[in-house]
Short mmCIF file of C-alpha atoms in Angstrom, two decimals:
data_model
loop_
_atom_site.label_atom_id
_atom_site.label_comp_id
_atom_site.label_asym_id
_atom_site.label_seq_id
_atom_site.Cartn_x
_atom_site.Cartn_y
_atom_site.Cartn_z
CA GLY A 197 72.99 121.98 175.63
CA PHE A 198 74.17 119.17 177.89
CA GLY A 199 77.68 118.81 176.48
CA LEU A 200 78.50 115.32 177.74
CA PHE A 201 76.83 112.69 179.91
CA VAL A 202 76.86 108.95 180.52
CA ASP A 203 73.78 106.80 181.02
CA HIS A 204 75.26 105.02 184.05
CA GLN A 205 77.90 106.43 186.36
CA GLU A 206 78.09 103.13 188.20
CA VAL A 207 78.88 100.08 186.09
CA THR A 208 79.17 96.57 187.53
CA GLY A 209 80.46 93.47 185.78
CA PHE A 210 81.68 90.00 186.64
CA ASN A 211 85.25 88.88 186.40
CA GLY A 212 85.98 87.94 182.77
CA ASP A 213 82.91 89.72 181.40
CA ASN A 214 82.60 92.91 179.39
CA ALA A 215 81.34 96.27 180.57
CA THR A 216 79.71 98.76 178.21
CA ILE A 217 79.48 102.50 178.79
CA HIS A 218 77.53 104.91 176.56
CA CYS A 219 78.89 108.45 176.43
CA HIS A 220 76.44 110.96 174.95
CA TYR A 221 77.69 114.30 173.64
CA ASN A 222 76.73 117.27 171.54
CA ILE A 223 80.13 118.95 171.37
CA SER A 224 83.10 118.44 169.12
CA GLY A 225 86.52 117.26 170.16
CA GLU A 226 88.53 114.13 170.72
CA MET A 227 86.86 111.10 172.30
CA GLN A 228 88.78 109.27 174.99
CA TRP A 229 88.34 106.77 177.77
CA CYS A 230 90.73 107.33 180.65
CA ARG A 231 91.61 105.70 183.90
CA LEU A 232 91.42 108.41 186.55
CA GLY A 233 94.99 109.58 187.06
CA GLY A 234 96.16 106.99 184.55
CA PRO A 235 96.41 106.18 180.85
CA CYS A 236 93.81 106.99 178.19
CA VAL A 237 92.59 105.21 175.07
CA LYS A 238 92.06 107.75 172.28
CA LYS A 239 91.90 105.54 169.24
CA LEU A 240 89.30 102.91 168.45
CA SER A 241 90.98 100.22 170.49
CA GLY A 242 93.65 99.82 173.09
CA SER A 243 94.08 98.62 176.64
CA ILE A 244 94.30 100.09 180.11
CA ASN A 245 96.22 98.08 182.68
CA GLY A 246 95.67 94.84 180.74
CA THR A 247 91.93 95.35 180.20
CA GLY A 248 90.93 95.68 176.54
CA VAL A 249 89.13 98.87 175.54
CA THR A 250 87.26 99.51 172.29
CA ILE A 251 85.55 102.76 171.36
CA ASN A 252 82.69 102.55 168.89
CA ALA A 253 81.75 105.97 167.50
CA ASN A 254 79.24 104.82 164.87
CA GLY A 255 76.23 106.17 166.74
CA SER A 256 74.91 109.68 166.35
CA ASN A 257 76.06 111.86 169.27
CA VAL A 258 77.08 108.82 171.29
CA PHE A 259 80.21 106.76 171.55
CA THR A 260 80.26 103.37 173.20
CA VAL A 261 83.16 102.19 175.31
CA THR A 262 83.53 98.44 175.83
CA MET A 263 85.92 97.13 178.46
CA SER A 264 86.56 93.46 177.73
CA GLY A 265 87.85 90.72 180.00
CA LEU A 266 87.29 92.54 183.26
CA ARG A 267 89.66 91.68 186.06
CA ALA A 268 89.65 92.61 189.73
CA GLU A 269 92.22 95.32 189.03
CA SER A 270 89.98 96.78 186.30
CA GLY A 271 87.73 98.27 188.98
CA GLY A 272 87.89 101.95 189.87
CA TRP A 273 87.20 105.38 188.46
CA TYR A 274 87.34 106.18 184.76
CA LEU A 275 86.58 109.25 182.70
CA CYS A 276 84.51 109.45 179.57
CA ALA A 277 86.01 112.47 177.81
CA LYS A 278 85.03 114.46 174.75
CA GLY A 279 86.75 117.71 173.88
CA ASN A 280 87.50 119.41 177.18
CA LEU A 281 84.60 117.81 179.08
CA GLN A 282 84.81 114.61 181.09
CA MET A 283 82.33 112.50 183.02
CA PRO A 284 83.45 110.16 185.81
CA VAL A 285 82.31 106.53 185.68
CA HIS A 286 82.90 104.03 188.46
CA VAL A 287 83.51 100.42 187.46
CA THR A 288 83.01 97.59 189.96
CA VAL A 289 84.22 94.07 189.16
CA LYS A 290 82.61 91.24 191.11
CA GLU A 291 83.80 87.69 191.52
CA ARG A 292 81.52 85.44 189.50
CA PRO A 293 79.40 83.28 191.84
CA SER A 294 80.58 79.72 191.75
CA THR A 295 78.34 77.30 189.91
CA THR A 296 79.61 74.28 191.82
CA THR A 297 77.54 73.51 194.87
CA ARG A 298 78.93 71.31 197.58
CA THR A 299 76.63 68.48 198.49
CA THR A 300 77.18 66.19 201.43
CA THR A 301 75.67 62.78 200.89
CA ARG A 302 75.05 60.60 203.91
CA ARG A 303 74.31 56.98 203.21
CA LEU A 304 72.70 54.96 205.95
CA THR A 305 73.59 51.30 205.82
CA THR A 306 70.83 49.11 207.20
CA PHE A 307 72.16 46.05 208.95
CA SER A 308 70.13 42.87 208.73
CA SER A 309 68.41 41.75 211.90
CA THR A 310 70.31 39.41 214.15
CA PRO A 311 69.07 35.81 214.29
CA GLU A 312 68.74 35.57 218.08
CA PRO A 313 66.80 38.18 220.12
CA VAL A 314 68.90 40.90 221.62
CA ASP A 315 68.37 42.42 225.03
CA PRO A 316 68.24 46.20 224.36
CA THR A 317 69.77 47.11 227.72
CA SER A 318 72.88 45.03 227.10
CA VAL A 319 73.34 46.66 223.67
CA PHE A 320 73.14 50.18 225.02
CA ALA A 321 75.34 49.34 227.95
CA SER A 322 78.11 48.03 225.71
CA GLU A 323 80.24 50.10 223.28
CA ALA A 324 77.54 50.10 220.63
CA SER A 325 78.17 53.70 219.58
CA THR A 326 81.19 52.73 217.46
CA THR A 327 79.11 50.24 215.49
CA VAL A 328 76.43 52.83 214.80
CA GLN A 329 78.97 55.41 213.63
CA ALA A 330 80.46 52.89 211.27
CA GLY A 331 77.08 52.66 209.60
CA TYR A 332 77.43 56.22 208.28
CA HIS A 333 79.64 56.63 205.24
CA ARG A 334 80.54 60.20 204.41
CA SER A 335 81.37 60.51 200.75
#
């Protein structure tokens, strides 16, 4: 018999999301979800370092651990334990990619043509660059 195993030893979730871990067993004993070197949740619900933990044992030979409201500090090693067996699970919490995209809009203002003809050389010789820059509005 296999005793105890988890379907994923590496679990990744976004900040604020939930992570679900399935612990499969064919042995008797107490079910727990533990932070490595830290506290354990043995009953159906509890929390570890501020992250909610629920254990659902309705399935046959499987119990499901749900970590809710993941935070950056929720990441690290945990143990799925049943009886005297334990399986390590590594949880990674990622920053959710931002949905806001920065867009830079450049508006080009077209100036109306001047009534009298302009000599191009005199325009370029003078301080025309300031006028051109003023035509760009960054918003």
